[in-house]
mmCIF file of C-alpha atoms in Angstrom:
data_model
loop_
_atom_site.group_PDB
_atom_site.id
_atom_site.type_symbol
_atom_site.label_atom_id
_atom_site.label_comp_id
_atom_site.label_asym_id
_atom_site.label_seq_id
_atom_site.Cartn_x
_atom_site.Cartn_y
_atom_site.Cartn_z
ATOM 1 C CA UNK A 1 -4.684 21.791 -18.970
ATOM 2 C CA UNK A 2 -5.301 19.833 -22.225
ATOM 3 C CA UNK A 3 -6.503 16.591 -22.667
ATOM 4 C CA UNK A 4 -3.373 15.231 -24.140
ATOM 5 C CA UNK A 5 -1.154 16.771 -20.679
ATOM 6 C CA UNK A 6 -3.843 14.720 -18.566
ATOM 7 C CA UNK A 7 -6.693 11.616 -17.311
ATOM 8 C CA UNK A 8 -9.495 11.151 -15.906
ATOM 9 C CA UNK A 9 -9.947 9.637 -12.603
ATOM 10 C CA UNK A 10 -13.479 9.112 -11.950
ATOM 11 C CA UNK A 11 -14.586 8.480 -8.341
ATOM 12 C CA UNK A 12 -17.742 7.596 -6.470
ATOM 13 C CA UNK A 13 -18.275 8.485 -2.771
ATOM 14 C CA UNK A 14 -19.124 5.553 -0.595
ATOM 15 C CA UNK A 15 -21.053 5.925 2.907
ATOM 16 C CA UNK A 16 -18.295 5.751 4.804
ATOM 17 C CA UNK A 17 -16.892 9.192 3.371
ATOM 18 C CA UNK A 18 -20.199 10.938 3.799
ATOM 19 C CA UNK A 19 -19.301 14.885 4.680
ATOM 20 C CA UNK A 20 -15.411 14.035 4.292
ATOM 21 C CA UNK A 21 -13.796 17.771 2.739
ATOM 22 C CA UNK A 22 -13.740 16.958 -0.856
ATOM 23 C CA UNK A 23 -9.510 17.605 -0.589
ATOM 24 C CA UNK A 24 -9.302 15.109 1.652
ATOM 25 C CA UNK A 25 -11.404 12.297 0.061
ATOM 26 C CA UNK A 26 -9.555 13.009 -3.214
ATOM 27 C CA UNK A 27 -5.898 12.680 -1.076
ATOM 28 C CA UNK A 28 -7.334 9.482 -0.142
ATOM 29 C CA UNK A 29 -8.393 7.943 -2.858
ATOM 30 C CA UNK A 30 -5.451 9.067 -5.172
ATOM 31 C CA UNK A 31 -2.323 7.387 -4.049
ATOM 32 C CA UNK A 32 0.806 9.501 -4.399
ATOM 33 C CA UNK A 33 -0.809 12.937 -3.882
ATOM 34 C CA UNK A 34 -0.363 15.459 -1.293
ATOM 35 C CA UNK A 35 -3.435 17.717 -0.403
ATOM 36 C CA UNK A 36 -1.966 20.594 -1.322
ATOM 37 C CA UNK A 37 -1.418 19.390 -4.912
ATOM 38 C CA UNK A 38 -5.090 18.271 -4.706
ATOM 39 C CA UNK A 39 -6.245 21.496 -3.531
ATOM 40 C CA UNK A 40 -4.150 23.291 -6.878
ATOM 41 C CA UNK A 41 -6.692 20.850 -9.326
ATOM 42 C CA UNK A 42 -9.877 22.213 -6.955
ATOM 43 C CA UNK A 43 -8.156 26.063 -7.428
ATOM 44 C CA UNK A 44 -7.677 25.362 -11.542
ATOM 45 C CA UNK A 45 -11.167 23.439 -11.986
ATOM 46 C CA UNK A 46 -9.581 20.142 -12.667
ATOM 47 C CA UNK A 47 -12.074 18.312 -10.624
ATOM 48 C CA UNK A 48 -15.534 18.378 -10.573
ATOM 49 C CA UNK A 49 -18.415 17.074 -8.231
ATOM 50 C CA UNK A 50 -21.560 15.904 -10.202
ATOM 51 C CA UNK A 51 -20.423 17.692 -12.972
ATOM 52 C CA UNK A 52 -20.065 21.545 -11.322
ATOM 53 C CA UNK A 53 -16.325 22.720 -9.998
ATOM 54 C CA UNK A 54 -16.700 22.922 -5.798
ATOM 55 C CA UNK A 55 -14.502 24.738 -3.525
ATOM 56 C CA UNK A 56 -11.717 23.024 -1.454
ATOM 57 C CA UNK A 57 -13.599 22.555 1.761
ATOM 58 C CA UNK A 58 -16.524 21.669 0.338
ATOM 59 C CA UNK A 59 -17.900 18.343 1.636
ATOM 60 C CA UNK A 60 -18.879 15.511 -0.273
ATOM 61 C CA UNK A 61 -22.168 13.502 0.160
ATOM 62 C CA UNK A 62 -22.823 9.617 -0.252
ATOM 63 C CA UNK A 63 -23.146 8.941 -4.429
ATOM 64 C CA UNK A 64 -21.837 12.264 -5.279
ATOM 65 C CA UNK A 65 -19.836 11.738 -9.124
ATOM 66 C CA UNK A 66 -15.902 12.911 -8.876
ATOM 67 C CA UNK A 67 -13.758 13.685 -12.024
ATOM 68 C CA UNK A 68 -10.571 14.193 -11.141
ATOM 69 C CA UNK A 69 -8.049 15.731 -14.089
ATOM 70 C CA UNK A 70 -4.727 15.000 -13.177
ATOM 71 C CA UNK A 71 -1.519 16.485 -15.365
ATOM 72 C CA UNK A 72 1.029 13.975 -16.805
ATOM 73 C CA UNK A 73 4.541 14.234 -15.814
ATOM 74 C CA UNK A 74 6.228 17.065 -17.659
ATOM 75 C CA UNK A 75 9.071 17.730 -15.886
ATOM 76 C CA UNK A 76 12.084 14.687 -16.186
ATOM 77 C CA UNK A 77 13.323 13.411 -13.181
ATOM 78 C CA UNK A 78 16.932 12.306 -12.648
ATOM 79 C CA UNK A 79 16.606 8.322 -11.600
ATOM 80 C CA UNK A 80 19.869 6.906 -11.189
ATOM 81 C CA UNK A 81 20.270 2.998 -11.365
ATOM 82 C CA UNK A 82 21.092 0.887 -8.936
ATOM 83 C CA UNK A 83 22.661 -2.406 -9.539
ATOM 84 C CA UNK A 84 20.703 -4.417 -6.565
ATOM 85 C CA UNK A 85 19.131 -7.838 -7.307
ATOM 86 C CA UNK A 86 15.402 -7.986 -6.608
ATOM 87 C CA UNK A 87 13.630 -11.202 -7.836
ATOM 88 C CA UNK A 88 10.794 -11.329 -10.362
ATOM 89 C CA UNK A 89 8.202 -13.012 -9.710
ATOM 90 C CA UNK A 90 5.846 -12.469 -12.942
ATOM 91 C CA UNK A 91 6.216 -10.120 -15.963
ATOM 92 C CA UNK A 92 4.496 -9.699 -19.617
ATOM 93 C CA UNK A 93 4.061 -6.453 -21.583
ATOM 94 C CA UNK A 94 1.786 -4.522 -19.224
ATOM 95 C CA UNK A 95 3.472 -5.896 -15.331
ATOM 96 C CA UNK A 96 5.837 -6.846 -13.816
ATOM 97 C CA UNK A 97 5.513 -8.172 -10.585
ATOM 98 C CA UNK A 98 8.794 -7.821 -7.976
ATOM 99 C CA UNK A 99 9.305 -10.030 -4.638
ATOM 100 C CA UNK A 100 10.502 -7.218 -2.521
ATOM 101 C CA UNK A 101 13.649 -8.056 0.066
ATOM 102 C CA UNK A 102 13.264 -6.339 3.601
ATOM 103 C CA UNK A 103 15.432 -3.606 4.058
ATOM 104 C CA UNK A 104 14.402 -1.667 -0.006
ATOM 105 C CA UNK A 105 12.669 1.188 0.103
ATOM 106 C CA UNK A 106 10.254 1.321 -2.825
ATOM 107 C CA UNK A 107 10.519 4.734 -3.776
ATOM 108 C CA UNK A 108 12.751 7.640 -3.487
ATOM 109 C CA UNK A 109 12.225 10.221 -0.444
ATOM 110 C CA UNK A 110 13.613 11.934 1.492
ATOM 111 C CA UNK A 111 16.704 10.186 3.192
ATOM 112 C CA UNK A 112 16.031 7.974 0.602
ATOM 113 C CA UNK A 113 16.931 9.001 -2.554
ATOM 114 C CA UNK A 114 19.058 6.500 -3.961
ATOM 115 C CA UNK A 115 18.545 2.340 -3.641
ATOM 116 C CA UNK A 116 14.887 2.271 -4.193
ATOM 117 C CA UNK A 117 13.102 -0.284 -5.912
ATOM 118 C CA UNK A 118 12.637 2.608 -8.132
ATOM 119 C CA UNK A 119 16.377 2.987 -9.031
ATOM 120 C CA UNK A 120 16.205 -0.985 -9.643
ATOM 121 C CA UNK A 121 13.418 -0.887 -12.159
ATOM 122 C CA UNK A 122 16.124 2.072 -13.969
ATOM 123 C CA UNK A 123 18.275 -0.779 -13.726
ATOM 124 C CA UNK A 124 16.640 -3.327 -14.754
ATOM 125 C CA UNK A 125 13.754 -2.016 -17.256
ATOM 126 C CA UNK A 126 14.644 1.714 -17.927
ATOM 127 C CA UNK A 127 12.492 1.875 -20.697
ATOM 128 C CA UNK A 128 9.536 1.772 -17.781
ATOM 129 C CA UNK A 129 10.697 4.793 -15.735
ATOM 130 C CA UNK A 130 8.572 7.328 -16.827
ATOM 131 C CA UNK A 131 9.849 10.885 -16.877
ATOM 132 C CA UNK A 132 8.423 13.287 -14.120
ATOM 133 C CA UNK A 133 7.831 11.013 -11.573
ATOM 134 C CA UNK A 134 9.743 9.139 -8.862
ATOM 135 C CA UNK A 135 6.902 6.306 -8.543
ATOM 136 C CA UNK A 136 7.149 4.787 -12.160
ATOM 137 C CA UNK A 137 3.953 2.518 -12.382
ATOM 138 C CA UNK A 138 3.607 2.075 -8.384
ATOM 139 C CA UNK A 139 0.329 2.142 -7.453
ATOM 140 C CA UNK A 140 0.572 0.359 -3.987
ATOM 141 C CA UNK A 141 3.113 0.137 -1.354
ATOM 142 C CA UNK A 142 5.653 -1.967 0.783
ATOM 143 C CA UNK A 143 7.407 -0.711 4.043
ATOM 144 C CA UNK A 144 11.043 -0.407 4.275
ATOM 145 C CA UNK A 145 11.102 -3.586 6.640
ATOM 146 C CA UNK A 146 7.918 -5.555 5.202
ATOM 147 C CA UNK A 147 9.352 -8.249 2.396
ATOM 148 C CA UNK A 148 6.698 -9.502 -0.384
ATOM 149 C CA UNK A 149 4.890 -8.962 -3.334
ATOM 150 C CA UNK A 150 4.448 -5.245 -5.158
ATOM 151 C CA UNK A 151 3.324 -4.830 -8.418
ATOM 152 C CA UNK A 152 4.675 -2.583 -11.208
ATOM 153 C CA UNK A 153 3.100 -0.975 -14.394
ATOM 154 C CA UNK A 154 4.915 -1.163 -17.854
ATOM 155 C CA UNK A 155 2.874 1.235 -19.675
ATOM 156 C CA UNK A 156 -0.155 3.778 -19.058
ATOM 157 C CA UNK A 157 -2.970 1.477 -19.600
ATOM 158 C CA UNK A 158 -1.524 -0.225 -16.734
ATOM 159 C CA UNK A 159 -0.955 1.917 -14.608
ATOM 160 C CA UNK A 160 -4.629 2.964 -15.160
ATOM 161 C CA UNK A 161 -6.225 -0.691 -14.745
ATOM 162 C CA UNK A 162 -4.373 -0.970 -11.696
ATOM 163 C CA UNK A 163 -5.598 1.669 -9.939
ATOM 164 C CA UNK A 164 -8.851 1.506 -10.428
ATOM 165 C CA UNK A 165 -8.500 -2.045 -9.317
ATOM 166 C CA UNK A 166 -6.939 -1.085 -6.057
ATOM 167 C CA UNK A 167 -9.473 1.943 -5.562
ATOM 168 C CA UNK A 168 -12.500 -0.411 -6.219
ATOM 169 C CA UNK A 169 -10.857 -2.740 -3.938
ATOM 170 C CA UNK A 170 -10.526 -5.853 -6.330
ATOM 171 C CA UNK A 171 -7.108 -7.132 -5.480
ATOM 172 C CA UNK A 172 -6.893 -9.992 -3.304
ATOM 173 C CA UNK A 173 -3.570 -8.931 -0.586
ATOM 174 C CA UNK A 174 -2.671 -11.549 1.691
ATOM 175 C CA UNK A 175 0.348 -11.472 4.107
ATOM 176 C CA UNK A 176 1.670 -13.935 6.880
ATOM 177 C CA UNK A 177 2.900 -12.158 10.041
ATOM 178 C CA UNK A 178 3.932 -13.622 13.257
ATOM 179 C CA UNK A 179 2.185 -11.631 16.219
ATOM 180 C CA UNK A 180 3.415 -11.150 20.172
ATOM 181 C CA UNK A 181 1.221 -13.631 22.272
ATOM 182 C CA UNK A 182 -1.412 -16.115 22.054
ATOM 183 C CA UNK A 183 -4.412 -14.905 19.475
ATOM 184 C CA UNK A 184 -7.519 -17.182 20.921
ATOM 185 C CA UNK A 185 -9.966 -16.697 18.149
ATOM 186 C CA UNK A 186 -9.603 -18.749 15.083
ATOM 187 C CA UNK A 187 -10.754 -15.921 12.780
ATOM 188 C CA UNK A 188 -10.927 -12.389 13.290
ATOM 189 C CA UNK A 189 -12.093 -9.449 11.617
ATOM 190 C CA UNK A 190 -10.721 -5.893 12.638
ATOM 191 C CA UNK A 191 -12.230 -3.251 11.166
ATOM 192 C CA UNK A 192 -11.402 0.151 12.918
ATOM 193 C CA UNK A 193 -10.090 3.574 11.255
ATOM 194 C CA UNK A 194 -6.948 4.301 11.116
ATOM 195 C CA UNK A 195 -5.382 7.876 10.846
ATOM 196 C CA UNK A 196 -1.840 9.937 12.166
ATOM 197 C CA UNK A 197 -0.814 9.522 15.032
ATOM 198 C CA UNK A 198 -1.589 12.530 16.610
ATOM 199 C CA UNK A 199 0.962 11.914 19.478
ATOM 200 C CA UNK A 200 3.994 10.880 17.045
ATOM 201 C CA UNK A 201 3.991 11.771 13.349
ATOM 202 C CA UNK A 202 5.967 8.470 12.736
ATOM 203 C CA UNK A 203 3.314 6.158 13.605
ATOM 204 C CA UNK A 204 -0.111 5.692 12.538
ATOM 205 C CA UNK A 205 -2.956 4.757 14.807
ATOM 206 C CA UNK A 206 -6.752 3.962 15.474
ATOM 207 C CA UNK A 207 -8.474 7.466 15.251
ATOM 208 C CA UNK A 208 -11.751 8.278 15.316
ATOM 209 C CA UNK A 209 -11.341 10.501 12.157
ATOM 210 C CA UNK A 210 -9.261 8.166 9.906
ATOM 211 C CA UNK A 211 -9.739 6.034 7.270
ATOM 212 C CA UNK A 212 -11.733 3.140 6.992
ATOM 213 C CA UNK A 213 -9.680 -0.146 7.445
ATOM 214 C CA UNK A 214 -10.330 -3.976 7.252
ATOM 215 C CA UNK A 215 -7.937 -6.620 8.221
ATOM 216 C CA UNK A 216 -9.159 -10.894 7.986
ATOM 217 C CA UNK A 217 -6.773 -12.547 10.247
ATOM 218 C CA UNK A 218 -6.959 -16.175 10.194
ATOM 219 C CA UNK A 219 -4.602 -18.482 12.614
ATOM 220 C CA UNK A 220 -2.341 -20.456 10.499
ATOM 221 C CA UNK A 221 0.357 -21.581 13.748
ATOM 222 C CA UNK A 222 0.485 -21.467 17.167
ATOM 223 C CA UNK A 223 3.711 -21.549 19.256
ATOM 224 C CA UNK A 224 4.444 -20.413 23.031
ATOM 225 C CA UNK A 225 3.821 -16.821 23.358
ATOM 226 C CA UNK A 226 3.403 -16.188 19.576
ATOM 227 C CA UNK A 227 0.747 -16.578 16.873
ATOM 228 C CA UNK A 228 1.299 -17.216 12.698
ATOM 229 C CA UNK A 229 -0.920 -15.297 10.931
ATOM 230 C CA UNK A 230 -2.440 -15.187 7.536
ATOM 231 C CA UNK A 231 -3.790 -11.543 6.888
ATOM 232 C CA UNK A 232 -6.329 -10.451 3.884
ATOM 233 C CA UNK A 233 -6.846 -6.974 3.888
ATOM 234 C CA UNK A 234 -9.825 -5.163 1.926
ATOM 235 C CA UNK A 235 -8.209 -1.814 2.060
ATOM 236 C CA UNK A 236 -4.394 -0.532 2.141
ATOM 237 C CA UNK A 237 -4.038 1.792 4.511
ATOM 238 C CA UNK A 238 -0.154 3.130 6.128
ATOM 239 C CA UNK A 239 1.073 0.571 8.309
ATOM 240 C CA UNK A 240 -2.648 -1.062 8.097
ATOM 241 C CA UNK A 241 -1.874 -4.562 9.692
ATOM 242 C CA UNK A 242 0.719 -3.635 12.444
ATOM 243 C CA UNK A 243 -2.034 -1.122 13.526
ATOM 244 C CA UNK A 244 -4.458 -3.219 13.374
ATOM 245 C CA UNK A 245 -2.398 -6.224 15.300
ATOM 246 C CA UNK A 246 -1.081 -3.312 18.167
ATOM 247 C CA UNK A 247 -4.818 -2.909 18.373
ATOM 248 C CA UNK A 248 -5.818 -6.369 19.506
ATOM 249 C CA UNK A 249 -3.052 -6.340 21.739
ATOM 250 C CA UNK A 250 -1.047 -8.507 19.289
ATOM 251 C CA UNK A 251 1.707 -6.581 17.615
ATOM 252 C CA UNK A 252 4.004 -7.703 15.075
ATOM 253 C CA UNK A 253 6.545 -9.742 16.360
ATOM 254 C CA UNK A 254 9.938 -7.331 16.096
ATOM 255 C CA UNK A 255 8.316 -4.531 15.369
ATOM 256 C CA UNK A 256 9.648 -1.643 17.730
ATOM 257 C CA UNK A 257 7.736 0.684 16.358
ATOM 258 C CA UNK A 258 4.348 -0.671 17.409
ATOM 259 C CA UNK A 259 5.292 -2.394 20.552
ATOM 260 C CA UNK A 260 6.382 -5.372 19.326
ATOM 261 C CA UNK A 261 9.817 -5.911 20.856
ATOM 262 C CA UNK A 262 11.115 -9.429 21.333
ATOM 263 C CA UNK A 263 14.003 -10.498 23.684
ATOM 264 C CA UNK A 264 13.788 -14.120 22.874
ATOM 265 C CA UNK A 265 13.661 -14.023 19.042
ATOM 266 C CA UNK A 266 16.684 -13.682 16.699
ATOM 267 C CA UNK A 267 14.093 -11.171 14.075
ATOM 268 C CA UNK A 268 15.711 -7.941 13.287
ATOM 269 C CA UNK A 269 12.536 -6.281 11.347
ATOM 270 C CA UNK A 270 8.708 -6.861 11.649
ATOM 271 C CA UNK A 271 7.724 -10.215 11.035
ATOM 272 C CA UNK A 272 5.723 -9.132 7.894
ATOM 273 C CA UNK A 273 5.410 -10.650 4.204
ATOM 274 C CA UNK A 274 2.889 -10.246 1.641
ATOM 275 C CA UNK A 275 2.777 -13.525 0.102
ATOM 276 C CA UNK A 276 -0.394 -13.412 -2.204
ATOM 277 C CA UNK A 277 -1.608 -11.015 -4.848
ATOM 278 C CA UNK A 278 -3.961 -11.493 -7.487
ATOM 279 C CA UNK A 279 -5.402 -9.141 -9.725
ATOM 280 C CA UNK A 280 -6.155 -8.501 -13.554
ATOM 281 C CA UNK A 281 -4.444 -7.467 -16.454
ATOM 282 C CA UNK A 282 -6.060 -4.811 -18.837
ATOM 283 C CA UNK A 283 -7.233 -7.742 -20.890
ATOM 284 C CA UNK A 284 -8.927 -9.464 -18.042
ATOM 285 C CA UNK A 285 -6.744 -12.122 -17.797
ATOM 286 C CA UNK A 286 -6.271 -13.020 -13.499
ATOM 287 C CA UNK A 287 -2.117 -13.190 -12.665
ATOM 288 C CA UNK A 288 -2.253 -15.259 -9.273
ATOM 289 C CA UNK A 289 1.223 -14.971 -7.949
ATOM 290 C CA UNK A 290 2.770 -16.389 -4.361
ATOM 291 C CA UNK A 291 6.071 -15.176 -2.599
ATOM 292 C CA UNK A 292 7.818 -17.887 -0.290
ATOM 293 C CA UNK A 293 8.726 -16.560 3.283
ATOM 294 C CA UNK A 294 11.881 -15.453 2.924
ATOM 295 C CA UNK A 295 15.148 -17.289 4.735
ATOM 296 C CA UNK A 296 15.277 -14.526 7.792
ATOM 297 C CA UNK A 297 11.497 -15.489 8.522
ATOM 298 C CA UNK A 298 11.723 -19.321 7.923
ATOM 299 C CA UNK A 299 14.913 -18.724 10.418
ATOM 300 C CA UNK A 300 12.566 -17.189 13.130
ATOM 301 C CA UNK A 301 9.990 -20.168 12.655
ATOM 302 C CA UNK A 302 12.451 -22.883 13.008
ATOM 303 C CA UNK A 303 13.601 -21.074 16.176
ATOM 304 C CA UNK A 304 10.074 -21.711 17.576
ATOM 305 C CA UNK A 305 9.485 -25.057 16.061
ATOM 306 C CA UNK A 306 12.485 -26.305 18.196
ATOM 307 C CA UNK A 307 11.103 -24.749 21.309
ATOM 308 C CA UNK A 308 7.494 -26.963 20.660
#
């Protein structure tokens, strides 16, 4: 492909991918991408390893040099609007910065085609949807159920700066979750892999052969039988925090999913917001932006406070 139909992502193996298959540490570190479609740039020579084109399964090796030619979009994509309010939080020519409601999908899938934060931004800024793609300028993710912060690129040079920030790991993420049970430690540091769950394709879980993951939790709250939470995570993994919380015997308060089930709590989603981001614009300037907890979660809070 020509230089104009693509960009560069460059990529540098860190020890903790050491002998990954080179497919699979490109999957990773390229948000968006299936392997398959990675394995198509390996078959064409769009990505080279210290400057030489590999094969598919080769592995990589701690410091090894990645260049990774992706295509543009080509192809339009039909993106229909949708008329659903979504508060903005921040916005200038390169960002904008959306306080997600619980319950909006962020992009189209399957299922989920229509109502996505992606048919809002068509909406609202339709200048932004790019053709060819359904994930317009989205270079990090909400769940369905999770409210908070999520950022959006305007324009190219955006989108660019913000993903090498979120690859190199520069973005400060913090969320407040309310976990099942009494956490004892004041601070606490999980840092375990986390990978498919190979017993249910819905769920992710601690595997051996996953993906490095780090979660800071810090008690902010303590009330009987639950914990507040703030949560700083270094990476982003699927479902990272309500893992990592199921894995300390903690889940997410409401959170079927992960075994976080509460009889004695009017929540009908996961007790999860991400309240903080701050990153940089492609100036340099910092954006520092905060997301109040929204009503449902003040609601459950107040529950508890009355029980104290």
């Amino acid at each position: 492909m020509s230089a104009s139909e693509s960009f560069v992502v460059r990529l540098e193996v860190a020890p903790e991918a050491d002998a990954d298959r080179l497919d699979r540490f490109v999957t990773h570190r390229l948000p968006d991408t299936s392997r398959s479609f990675v394995q198509r740039l390996i078959e064409s020579g769009d990505v080279l390893v210290n400057g030489e084109i590999p094969r598919p399964s080769q592995r990589v090796a701690t410091g090894d040099q990645i260049e990774v030619r992706v295509p543009r979009p080509s192809e339009p994509t039909e993106i229909t609007a949708a008329h659903i309010p979504v508060p903005i939080v921040f916005e200038d020519d390169d960002v904008l910065v959306f306080d997600k409601p619980a319950g909006l999908v962020v992009h189209p899938a399957p299922g989920h085609e229509h109502g996505t934060l992606v048919n809002v931004l068509r909406w609202i800024r339709p200048e932004i949807v790019m053709p060819g793609t359904e994930r317009p300028g989205i270079v990090h993710r909400l769940d369905k159920d999770t409210s908070g912060l999520i950022v959006v690129a305007k324009n190219e040079r955006a989108r660019l700066s913000l993903l090498r920030q979120w690859q190199r790991r520069d973005v400060l993420k913090e969320y407040t979750a309310l976990v099942v049970g009494t956490v004892r430690e004041e601070t606490l540091t999980v840092d375990v892999p986390i990978g498919r769950d190979p017993h249910n394709r819905k769920r992710m879980a601690v595997v051996r052969d996953g993906r490095p993951a780090v979660s800071h939790l810090r008690v902010v709250g303590r009330y009987p039988g639950y914990t507040l939470l703030d949560v700083q995570i270094e990476t982003g993994r699927t479902h990272q925090i309500r893992v990592h919380c199921q894995f300390i015997k903690h889940s997410v308060a409401g959170d079927a999913l992960y075994g976080g089930t509460t009889r004695d709590l009017d929540v009908d989603r996961q007790f999860l917001h991400a309240r903080h981001l701050r990153f940089s614009l492609p100036g340099g300037q910092v954006v520092d932006v905060e997301a109040p907890l929204p009503a449902d979660l003040t609601s459950v809070l107040q529950q508890l406070d009355s029980r104290s």
